[in-house]
Amino acid sequence: MAFTEGKTEMEWIKHFYNTSKKKGDESNLGMPEFDEFWAKGYVEFKIPQHAYEYVKQAEFRKNPIINRVGTPSGKIEIVSKKIAKAAYADCPLHPTWMEPMEWIGNKTDKYPLNLVSPHPKYRLHSQLNNTWLRNLEEVKGRGPVWIHPEDAKARKLKSGDIVKVFNDRGTVLAGVIVTEFVKKGVVRIQEGGWWDPVLEKDGICVHGNVNVLVPNEPTSSLACGNQATALVQIEKFEGELPSIKVFSQPKFSKKA
């Protein structure tokens, strides 16, 4: 009761929608009532004409003296004196290419594939991973891993196979998609997949959470962004596939 606050699932959905509708009404978005929305299944927000005419930093371009941007100089800065004063060895004062900890440029015989982890196409990070959107791309319930045809051939893999993607940090299971949309030597697993570990197997994620494989170190002394690249190896998974449990409702114990 403390968790649900006495509301059913549908009552919570209606509550969240009406909260958004209240804000939408204040902006004249014209959102329908909940019952109409639920019957239709979606709300369409038409793009207003002024959005097509929008120009980024238009006021600054017209008069950069009066309409300053939010930098110390009020201008668009390529060199930051503020960052320069920090004197970070791994964060220069201007945009610079910095070699990643792990990438195709320092691959090894043990881990010859450069894993990249872009944002997902069908969800917002991990949000919506537990919905029907999974069916649009997952392979046998596993997050997809894209691999170049030559890399797949070398490992006797085909689309639809389940593989182990691993390095010294851990292992995930993923579903193979053979495609030329990735470079040879590069594999792709989207970030945001839900973590589903099998603890008796050294914490293998059977669903395909890429965080298991990428470094935990911050991107620089100035920022703690996620590392989006790592070195891995891929092998075909043999044996019975572990079941996916992360999307199942947990069992609740009844008090006597």
PDB file of N, CA, C and O in Angstrom, residues 43-90:
ATOM      1  N   VAL A  43      -0.984  10.528 -28.757  1.00  0.00           N
ATOM      2  CA  VAL A  43      -1.336  11.936 -28.938  1.00  0.00           C
ATOM      3  C   VAL A  43      -0.382  12.516 -29.974  1.00  0.00           C
ATOM      4  O   VAL A  43       0.835  12.381 -29.843  1.00  0.00           O
ATOM      5  N   GLU A  44      -0.916  13.103 -31.006  1.00  0.00           N
ATOM      6  CA  GLU A  44      -0.092  13.706 -32.047  1.00  0.00           C
ATOM      7  C   GLU A  44       0.096  15.198 -31.775  1.00  0.00           C
ATOM      8  O   GLU A  44      -0.869  15.934 -31.606  1.00  0.00           O
ATOM      9  N   PHE A  45       1.336  15.614 -31.694  1.00  0.00           N
ATOM     10  CA  PHE A  45       1.650  17.024 -31.531  1.00  0.00           C
ATOM     11  C   PHE A  45       2.140  17.551 -32.880  1.00  0.00           C
ATOM     12  O   PHE A  45       3.228  17.192 -33.333  1.00  0.00           O
ATOM     13  N   LYS A  46       1.320  18.367 -33.514  1.00  0.00           N
ATOM     14  CA  LYS A  46       1.704  18.898 -34.816  1.00  0.00           C
ATOM     15  C   LYS A  46       2.756  19.994 -34.660  1.00  0.00           C
ATOM     16  O   LYS A  46       2.706  20.790 -33.727  1.00  0.00           O
ATOM     17  N   ILE A  47       3.708  20.009 -35.561  1.00  0.00           N
ATOM     18  CA  ILE A  47       4.790  20.987 -35.509  1.00  0.00           C
ATOM     19  C   ILE A  47       4.261  22.344 -35.972  1.00  0.00           C
ATOM     20  O   ILE A  47       3.776  22.470 -37.095  1.00  0.00           O
ATOM     21  N   PRO A  48       4.327  23.365 -35.109  1.00  0.00           N
ATOM     22  CA  PRO A  48       3.832  24.684 -35.502  1.00  0.00           C
ATOM     23  C   PRO A  48       4.737  25.326 -36.554  1.00  0.00           C
ATOM     24  O   PRO A  48       5.925  25.006 -36.659  1.00  0.00           O
ATOM     25  N   GLN A  49       4.171  26.244 -37.321  1.00  0.00           N
ATOM     26  CA  GLN A  49       4.916  26.874 -38.411  1.00  0.00           C
ATOM     27  C   GLN A  49       6.157  27.600 -37.907  1.00  0.00           C
ATOM     28  O   GLN A  49       7.212  27.558 -38.539  1.00  0.00           O
ATOM     29  N   HIS A  50       6.046  28.233 -36.726  1.00  0.00           N
ATOM     30  CA  HIS A  50       7.196  28.998 -36.235  1.00  0.00           C
ATOM     31  C   HIS A  50       8.390  28.102 -35.942  1.00  0.00           C
ATOM     32  O   HIS A  50       9.545  28.557 -35.949  1.00  0.00           O
ATOM     33  N   ALA A  51       8.145  26.795 -35.700  1.00  0.00           N
ATOM     34  CA  ALA A  51       9.253  25.880 -35.442  1.00  0.00           C
ATOM     35  C   ALA A  51      10.089  25.671 -36.709  1.00  0.00           C
ATOM     36  O   ALA A  51      11.315  25.514 -36.630  1.00  0.00           O
ATOM     37  N   TYR A  52       9.411  25.681 -37.875  1.00  0.00           N
ATOM     38  CA  TYR A  52      10.143  25.529 -39.130  1.00  0.00           C
ATOM     39  C   TYR A  52      10.996  26.766 -39.430  1.00  0.00           C
ATOM     40  O   TYR A  52      11.971  26.694 -40.185  1.00  0.00           O
ATOM     41  N   GLU A  53      10.631  27.889 -38.846  1.00  0.00           N
ATOM     42  CA  GLU A  53      11.342  29.137 -39.113  1.00  0.00           C
ATOM     43  C   GLU A  53      12.383  29.450 -38.045  1.00  0.00           C
ATOM     44  O   GLU A  53      13.030  30.494 -38.081  1.00  0.00           O
ATOM     45  N   TYR A  54      12.556  28.531 -37.088  1.00  0.00           N
ATOM     46  CA  TYR A  54      13.476  28.759 -35.974  1.00  0.00           C
ATOM     47  C   TYR A  54      14.921  28.808 -36.458  1.00  0.00           C
ATOM     48  O   TYR A  54      15.356  27.987 -37.273  1.00  0.00           O
ATOM     49  N   VAL A  55      15.669  29.764 -35.965  1.00  0.00           N
ATOM     50  CA  VAL A  55      17.092  29.900 -36.286  1.00  0.00           C
ATOM     51  C   VAL A  55      17.880  29.849 -34.971  1.00  0.00           C
ATOM     52  O   VAL A  55      17.629  30.651 -34.069  1.00  0.00           O
ATOM     53  N   LYS A  56      18.814  28.934 -34.880  1.00  0.00           N
ATOM     54  CA  LYS A  56      19.623  28.791 -33.673  1.00  0.00           C
ATOM     55  C   LYS A  56      20.445  30.058 -33.435  1.00  0.00           C
ATOM     56  O   LYS A  56      21.080  30.571 -34.352  1.00  0.00           O
ATOM     57  N   GLN A  57      20.391  30.567 -32.191  1.00  0.00           N
ATOM     58  CA  GLN A  57      21.151  31.757 -31.790  1.00  0.00           C
ATOM     59  C   GLN A  57      20.852  32.958 -32.695  1.00  0.00           C
ATOM     60  O   GLN A  57      21.738  33.772 -32.999  1.00  0.00           O
ATOM     61  N   ALA A  58      19.589  33.082 -33.108  1.00  0.00           N
ATOM     62  CA  ALA A  58      19.209  34.162 -34.028  1.00  0.00           C
ATOM     63  C   ALA A  58      19.458  35.536 -33.421  1.00  0.00           C
ATOM     64  O   ALA A  58      19.998  36.440 -34.090  1.00  0.00           O
ATOM     65  N   GLU A  59      19.110  35.740 -32.159  1.00  0.00           N
ATOM     66  CA  GLU A  59      19.290  37.042 -31.527  1.00  0.00           C
ATOM     67  C   GLU A  59      20.769  37.384 -31.376  1.00  0.00           C
ATOM     68  O   GLU A  59      21.185  38.529 -31.576  1.00  0.00           O
ATOM     69  N   PHE A  60      21.568  36.376 -31.059  1.00  0.00           N
ATOM     70  CA  PHE A  60      23.009  36.595 -30.950  1.00  0.00           C
ATOM     71  C   PHE A  60      23.595  37.000 -32.296  1.00  0.00           C
ATOM     72  O   PHE A  60      24.460  37.887 -32.379  1.00  0.00           O
ATOM     73  N   ARG A  61      23.123  36.391 -33.348  1.00  0.00           N
ATOM     74  CA  ARG A  61      23.625  36.699 -34.683  1.00  0.00           C
ATOM     75  C   ARG A  61      23.253  38.118 -35.104  1.00  0.00           C
ATOM     76  O   ARG A  61      24.015  38.793 -35.791  1.00  0.00           O
ATOM     77  N   LYS A  62      22.071  38.546 -34.660  1.00  0.00           N
ATOM     78  CA  LYS A  62      21.635  39.905 -35.015  1.00  0.00           C
ATOM     79  C   LYS A  62      22.471  40.959 -34.283  1.00  0.00           C
ATOM     80  O   LYS A  62      22.859  41.969 -34.877  1.00  0.00           O
ATOM     81  N   ASN A  63      22.729  40.699 -32.985  1.00  0.00           N
ATOM     82  CA  ASN A  63      23.479  41.679 -32.206  1.00  0.00           C
ATOM     83  C   ASN A  63      24.234  40.954 -31.084  1.00  0.00           C
ATOM     84  O   ASN A  63      23.735  40.807 -29.977  1.00  0.00           O
ATOM     85  N   PRO A  64      25.450  40.491 -31.364  1.00  0.00           N
ATOM     86  CA  PRO A  64      26.205  39.734 -30.362  1.00  0.00           C
ATOM     87  C   PRO A  64      26.665  40.567 -29.167  1.00  0.00           C
ATOM     88  O   PRO A  64      27.047  39.998 -28.138  1.00  0.00           O
ATOM     89  N   ILE A  65      26.630  41.896 -29.295  1.00  0.00           N
ATOM     90  CA  ILE A  65      27.040  42.745 -28.173  1.00  0.00           C
ATOM     91  C   ILE A  65      25.964  42.755 -27.095  1.00  0.00           C
ATOM     92  O   ILE A  65      26.233  42.622 -25.904  1.00  0.00           O
ATOM     93  N   ILE A  66      24.700  42.926 -27.522  1.00  0.00           N
ATOM     94  CA  ILE A  66      23.582  42.985 -26.572  1.00  0.00           C
ATOM     95  C   ILE A  66      23.142  41.582 -26.149  1.00  0.00           C
ATOM     96  O   ILE A  66      22.887  41.338 -24.971  1.00  0.00           O
ATOM     97  N   ASN A  67      23.061  40.670 -27.105  1.00  0.00           N
ATOM     98  CA  ASN A  67      22.530  39.324 -26.851  1.00  0.00           C
ATOM     99  C   ASN A  67      23.676  38.336 -26.635  1.00  0.00           C
ATOM    100  O   ASN A  67      23.941  37.467 -27.460  1.00  0.00           O
ATOM    101  N   ARG A  68      24.352  38.467 -25.516  1.00  0.00           N
ATOM    102  CA  ARG A  68      25.496  37.627 -25.198  1.00  0.00           C
ATOM    103  C   ARG A  68      25.057  36.188 -24.896  1.00  0.00           C
ATOM    104  O   ARG A  68      23.965  35.961 -24.372  1.00  0.00           O
ATOM    105  N   VAL A  69      25.900  35.224 -25.215  1.00  0.00           N
ATOM    106  CA  VAL A  69      25.644  33.832 -24.844  1.00  0.00           C
ATOM    107  C   VAL A  69      26.236  33.590 -23.457  1.00  0.00           C
ATOM    108  O   VAL A  69      26.987  34.416 -22.938  1.00  0.00           O
ATOM    109  N   GLY A  70      25.937  32.461 -22.874  1.00  0.00           N
ATOM    110  CA  GLY A  70      26.320  32.213 -21.484  1.00  0.00           C
ATOM    111  C   GLY A  70      27.739  31.725 -21.276  1.00  0.00           C
ATOM    112  O   GLY A  70      27.977  30.739 -20.571  1.00  0.00           O
ATOM    113  N   THR A  71      28.699  32.389 -21.874  1.00  0.00           N
ATOM    114  CA  THR A  71      30.114  32.082 -21.663  1.00  0.00           C
ATOM    115  C   THR A  71      30.769  33.275 -20.988  1.00  0.00           C
ATOM    116  O   THR A  71      30.213  34.377 -20.977  1.00  0.00           O
ATOM    117  N   PRO A  72      31.956  33.097 -20.400  1.00  0.00           N
ATOM    118  CA  PRO A  72      32.628  34.234 -19.745  1.00  0.00           C
ATOM    119  C   PRO A  72      32.812  35.439 -20.664  1.00  0.00           C
ATOM    120  O   PRO A  72      32.727  36.581 -20.217  1.00  0.00           O
ATOM    121  N   SER A  73      33.063  35.198 -21.932  1.00  0.00           N
ATOM    122  CA  SER A  73      33.266  36.300 -22.875  1.00  0.00           C
ATOM    123  C   SER A  73      31.981  36.789 -23.510  1.00  0.00           C
ATOM    124  O   SER A  73      31.942  37.850 -24.126  1.00  0.00           O
ATOM    125  N   GLY A  74      30.904  36.003 -23.361  1.00  0.00           N
ATOM    126  CA  GLY A  74      29.655  36.345 -24.025  1.00  0.00           C
ATOM    127  C   GLY A  74      29.629  35.946 -25.480  1.00  0.00           C
ATOM    128  O   GLY A  74      28.640  36.155 -26.178  1.00  0.00           O
ATOM    129  N   LYS A  75      30.712  35.335 -25.943  1.00  0.00           N
ATOM    130  CA  LYS A  75      30.815  34.908 -27.336  1.00  0.00           C
ATOM    131  C   LYS A  75      30.842  33.382 -27.412  1.00  0.00           C
ATOM    132  O   LYS A  75      30.967  32.693 -26.398  1.00  0.00           O
ATOM    133  N   ILE A  76      30.720  32.871 -28.618  1.00  0.00           N
ATOM    134  CA  ILE A  76      30.897  31.433 -28.816  1.00  0.00           C
ATOM    135  C   ILE A  76      32.383  31.149 -28.726  1.00  0.00           C
ATOM    136  O   ILE A  76      33.174  31.654 -29.526  1.00  0.00           O
ATOM    137  N   GLU A  77      32.789  30.372 -27.737  1.00  0.00           N
ATOM    138  CA  GLU A  77      34.201  30.163 -27.451  1.00  0.00           C
ATOM    139  C   GLU A  77      34.704  28.814 -27.977  1.00  0.00           C
ATOM    140  O   GLU A  77      34.071  27.786 -27.773  1.00  0.00           O
ATOM    141  N   ILE A  78      35.832  28.865 -28.641  1.00  0.00           N
ATOM    142  CA  ILE A  78      36.535  27.643 -29.051  1.00  0.00           C
ATOM    143  C   ILE A  78      37.639  27.339 -28.047  1.00  0.00           C
ATOM    144  O   ILE A  78      37.932  26.183 -27.753  1.00  0.00           O
ATOM    145  N   VAL A  79      38.239  28.372 -27.508  1.00  0.00           N
ATOM    146  CA  VAL A  79      39.254  28.237 -26.460  1.00  0.00           C
ATOM    147  C   VAL A  79      38.655  28.742 -25.147  1.00  0.00           C
ATOM    148  O   VAL A  79      38.082  29.822 -25.100  1.00  0.00           O
ATOM    149  N   SER A  80      38.772  27.933 -24.087  1.00  0.00           N
ATOM    150  CA  SER A  80      38.235  28.305 -22.789  1.00  0.00           C
ATOM    151  C   SER A  80      39.367  28.651 -21.830  1.00  0.00           C
ATOM    152  O   SER A  80      40.158  27.781 -21.431  1.00  0.00           O
ATOM    153  N   LYS A  81      39.444  29.910 -21.438  1.00  0.00           N
ATOM    154  CA  LYS A  81      40.458  30.328 -20.466  1.00  0.00           C
ATOM    155  C   LYS A  81      40.185  29.711 -19.095  1.00  0.00           C
ATOM    156  O   LYS A  81      41.113  29.423 -18.333  1.00  0.00           O
ATOM    157  N   LYS A  82      38.913  29.485 -18.794  1.00  0.00           N
ATOM    158  CA  LYS A  82      38.542  28.903 -17.509  1.00  0.00           C
ATOM    159  C   LYS A  82      39.055  27.473 -17.396  1.00  0.00           C
ATOM    160  O   LYS A  82      39.612  27.064 -16.364  1.00  0.00           O
ATOM    161  N   ILE A  83      38.879  26.682 -18.458  1.00  0.00           N
ATOM    162  CA  ILE A  83      39.387  25.308 -18.454  1.00  0.00           C
ATOM    163  C   ILE A  83      40.908  25.314 -18.461  1.00  0.00           C
ATOM    164  O   ILE A  83      41.551  24.472 -17.825  1.00  0.00           O
ATOM    165  N   ALA A  84      41.502  26.289 -19.155  1.00  0.00           N
ATOM    166  CA  ALA A  84      42.969  26.381 -19.199  1.00  0.00           C
ATOM    167  C   ALA A  84      43.545  26.570 -17.808  1.00  0.00           C
ATOM    168  O   ALA A  84      44.597  25.994 -17.467  1.00  0.00           O
ATOM    169  N   LYS A  85      42.874  27.352 -16.967  1.00  0.00           N
ATOM    170  CA  LYS A  85      43.366  27.606 -15.611  1.00  0.00           C
ATOM    171  C   LYS A  85      43.357  26.333 -14.757  1.00  0.00           C
ATOM    172  O   LYS A  85      44.157  26.201 -13.821  1.00  0.00           O
ATOM    173  N   ALA A  86      42.458  25.403 -15.065  1.00  0.00           N
ATOM    174  CA  ALA A  86      42.408  24.153 -14.310  1.00  0.00           C
ATOM    175  C   ALA A  86      43.628  23.276 -14.577  1.00  0.00           C
ATOM    176  O   ALA A  86      44.005  22.454 -13.734  1.00  0.00           O
ATOM    177  N   ALA A  87      44.230  23.444 -15.754  1.00  0.00           N
ATOM    178  CA  ALA A  87      45.456  22.721 -16.114  1.00  0.00           C
ATOM    179  C   ALA A  87      45.313  21.201 -16.000  1.00  0.00           C
ATOM    180  O   ALA A  87      46.189  20.513 -15.470  1.00  0.00           O
ATOM    181  N   TYR A  88      44.181  20.675 -16.491  1.00  0.00           N
ATOM    182  CA  TYR A  88      43.987  19.230 -16.495  1.00  0.00           C
ATOM    183  C   TYR A  88      44.783  18.604 -17.638  1.00  0.00           C
ATOM    184  O   TYR A  88      44.677  19.038 -18.786  1.00  0.00           O
ATOM    185  N   ALA A  89      45.536  17.583 -17.336  1.00  0.00           N
ATOM    186  CA  ALA A  89      46.338  16.930 -18.373  1.00  0.00           C
ATOM    187  C   ALA A  89      45.468  16.234 -19.413  1.00  0.00           C
ATOM    188  O   ALA A  89      45.872  16.080 -20.568  1.00  0.00           O
ATOM    189  N   ASP A  90      44.276  15.800 -18.998  1.00  0.00           N
ATOM    190  CA  ASP A  90      43.404  15.058 -19.907  1.00  0.00           C
ATOM    191  C   ASP A  90      42.225  15.884 -20.392  1.00  0.00           C
ATOM    192  O   ASP A  90      41.237  15.341 -20.891  1.00  0.00           O
TER     193      ASP A  90
END
